Amino acid sequence: MLDGKKSQVRMHSAAVGDPVSQQKQVRLSDAQRAELVERHRAGAFKKELAREYGIYVETVRAIIRRAEVTIAGASPADASPSV
């Protein structure tokens, strides 16, 4: 879980004072991203993680993908098969 840690949240709005168009921006700490990756490896679903951390599923996928590239020690371009 989040272990009582608060992530940074910012409010953005296209029209100032318009509550309908406001969107929360959540920035996870390095520790939270590492915890998210470990929980995914332990079997947690991406959708569940996204809901708990207050981020989009696509963001969860990106965090996991970046962690896998870092662990492998290769860039995404190096991971593609050569012809």
mmCIF file of C-alpha atoms in Angstrom:
data_model
loop_
_atom_site.group_PDB
_atom_site.id
_atom_site.type_symbol
_atom_site.label_atom_id
_atom_site.label_comp_id
_atom_site.label_asym_id
_atom_site.label_seq_id
_atom_site.Cartn_x
_atom_site.Cartn_y
_atom_site.Cartn_z
ATOM 1 C CA MET A 1 0.000 0.000 0.000
ATOM 2 C CA LEU A 2 1.149 3.592 0.308
ATOM 3 C CA ASP A 3 2.420 3.132 3.892
ATOM 4 C CA GLY A 4 1.107 6.541 4.953
ATOM 5 C CA LYS A 5 3.312 8.363 2.437
ATOM 6 C CA LYS A 6 1.723 11.231 0.603
ATOM 7 C CA SER A 7 2.427 11.796 -3.045
ATOM 8 C CA GLN A 8 2.648 15.260 -4.508
ATOM 9 C CA VAL A 9 -0.682 16.399 -5.931
ATOM 10 C CA ARG A 10 -1.192 19.443 -8.102
ATOM 11 C CA MET A 11 -4.415 20.791 -9.529
ATOM 12 C CA HIS A 12 -4.429 21.901 -13.160
ATOM 13 C CA SER A 13 -7.264 23.616 -14.929
ATOM 14 C CA ALA A 14 -7.814 24.931 -18.404
ATOM 15 C CA ALA A 15 -10.239 27.505 -17.015
ATOM 16 C CA VAL A 16 -9.317 28.924 -13.620
ATOM 17 C CA GLY A 17 -12.023 28.221 -11.063
ATOM 18 C CA ASP A 18 -13.838 25.699 -13.272
ATOM 19 C CA PRO A 19 -14.077 22.581 -11.049
ATOM 20 C CA VAL A 20 -15.287 20.377 -13.911
ATOM 21 C CA SER A 21 -12.132 20.830 -15.981
ATOM 22 C CA GLN A 22 -9.678 20.370 -13.076
ATOM 23 C CA GLN A 23 -7.452 17.310 -13.119
ATOM 24 C CA LYS A 24 -5.222 16.052 -10.327
ATOM 25 C CA GLN A 25 -1.601 15.439 -11.194
ATOM 26 C CA VAL A 26 -0.012 12.814 -8.984
ATOM 27 C CA ARG A 27 3.760 12.447 -8.872
ATOM 28 C CA LEU A 28 4.981 9.257 -7.232
ATOM 29 C CA SER A 29 8.242 9.219 -5.320
ATOM 30 C CA ASP A 30 11.042 6.825 -6.306
ATOM 31 C CA ALA A 31 10.102 4.637 -3.333
ATOM 32 C CA GLN A 32 6.447 4.545 -4.388
ATOM 33 C CA ARG A 33 7.388 3.607 -7.973
ATOM 34 C CA ALA A 34 9.655 0.809 -6.690
ATOM 35 C CA GLU A 35 6.862 -0.422 -4.411
ATOM 36 C CA LEU A 36 4.387 -0.359 -7.313
ATOM 37 C CA VAL A 37 6.741 -2.458 -9.463
ATOM 38 C CA GLU A 38 7.301 -4.973 -6.660
ATOM 39 C CA ARG A 39 3.573 -5.280 -6.025
ATOM 40 C CA HIS A 40 2.998 -5.906 -9.739
ATOM 41 C CA ARG A 41 5.663 -8.621 -9.748
ATOM 42 C CA ALA A 42 3.936 -10.154 -6.710
ATOM 43 C CA GLY A 43 0.709 -10.438 -8.721
ATOM 44 C CA ALA A 44 -1.200 -7.178 -8.243
ATOM 45 C CA PHE A 45 -3.244 -6.086 -11.247
ATOM 46 C CA LYS A 46 -2.320 -2.863 -13.071
ATOM 47 C CA LYS A 47 -5.884 -1.574 -12.731
ATOM 48 C CA GLU A 48 -5.823 -2.161 -8.972
ATOM 49 C CA LEU A 49 -2.457 -0.384 -8.623
ATOM 50 C CA ALA A 50 -3.679 2.552 -10.710
ATOM 51 C CA ARG A 51 -6.720 2.981 -8.486
ATOM 52 C CA GLU A 52 -4.726 2.750 -5.236
ATOM 53 C CA TYR A 53 -2.024 5.210 -6.334
ATOM 54 C CA GLY A 54 -4.469 7.580 -8.038
ATOM 55 C CA ILE A 55 -2.849 7.307 -11.483
ATOM 56 C CA TYR A 56 -3.900 6.045 -14.908
ATOM 57 C CA VAL A 57 -3.384 2.400 -15.902
ATOM 58 C CA GLU A 58 -1.209 3.606 -18.787
ATOM 59 C CA THR A 59 1.042 5.355 -16.259
ATOM 60 C CA VAL A 60 1.345 2.098 -14.291
ATOM 61 C CA ARG A 61 2.371 0.332 -17.510
ATOM 62 C CA ALA A 62 4.990 2.996 -18.239
ATOM 63 C CA ILE A 63 6.464 2.766 -14.723
ATOM 64 C CA ILE A 64 6.710 -1.027 -14.997
ATOM 65 C CA ARG A 65 8.195 -0.830 -18.504
ATOM 66 C CA ARG A 66 10.849 1.690 -17.379
ATOM 67 C CA ALA A 67 11.740 -0.479 -14.390
ATOM 68 C CA GLU A 68 12.179 -3.549 -16.616
ATOM 69 C CA VAL A 69 14.464 -1.632 -18.982
ATOM 70 C CA THR A 70 16.526 -0.332 -16.044
ATOM 71 C CA ILE A 71 16.898 -3.813 -14.572
ATOM 72 C CA ALA A 72 17.888 -5.308 -17.905
ATOM 73 C CA GLY A 73 20.455 -2.543 -18.364
ATOM 74 C CA ALA A 74 19.348 -1.837 -21.903
ATOM 75 C CA SER A 75 17.475 0.955 -23.600
ATOM 76 C CA PRO A 76 14.122 0.243 -25.319
ATOM 77 C CA ALA A 77 15.884 0.488 -28.699
ATOM 78 C CA ASP A 78 18.337 -2.254 -27.652
ATOM 79 C CA ALA A 79 15.456 -4.543 -26.681
ATOM 80 C CA SER A 80 13.990 -4.667 -30.202
ATOM 81 C CA PRO A 81 15.011 -7.641 -32.355
ATOM 82 C CA SER A 82 17.467 -6.917 -35.148
ATOM 83 C CA VAL A 83 16.744 -7.931 -38.730
#
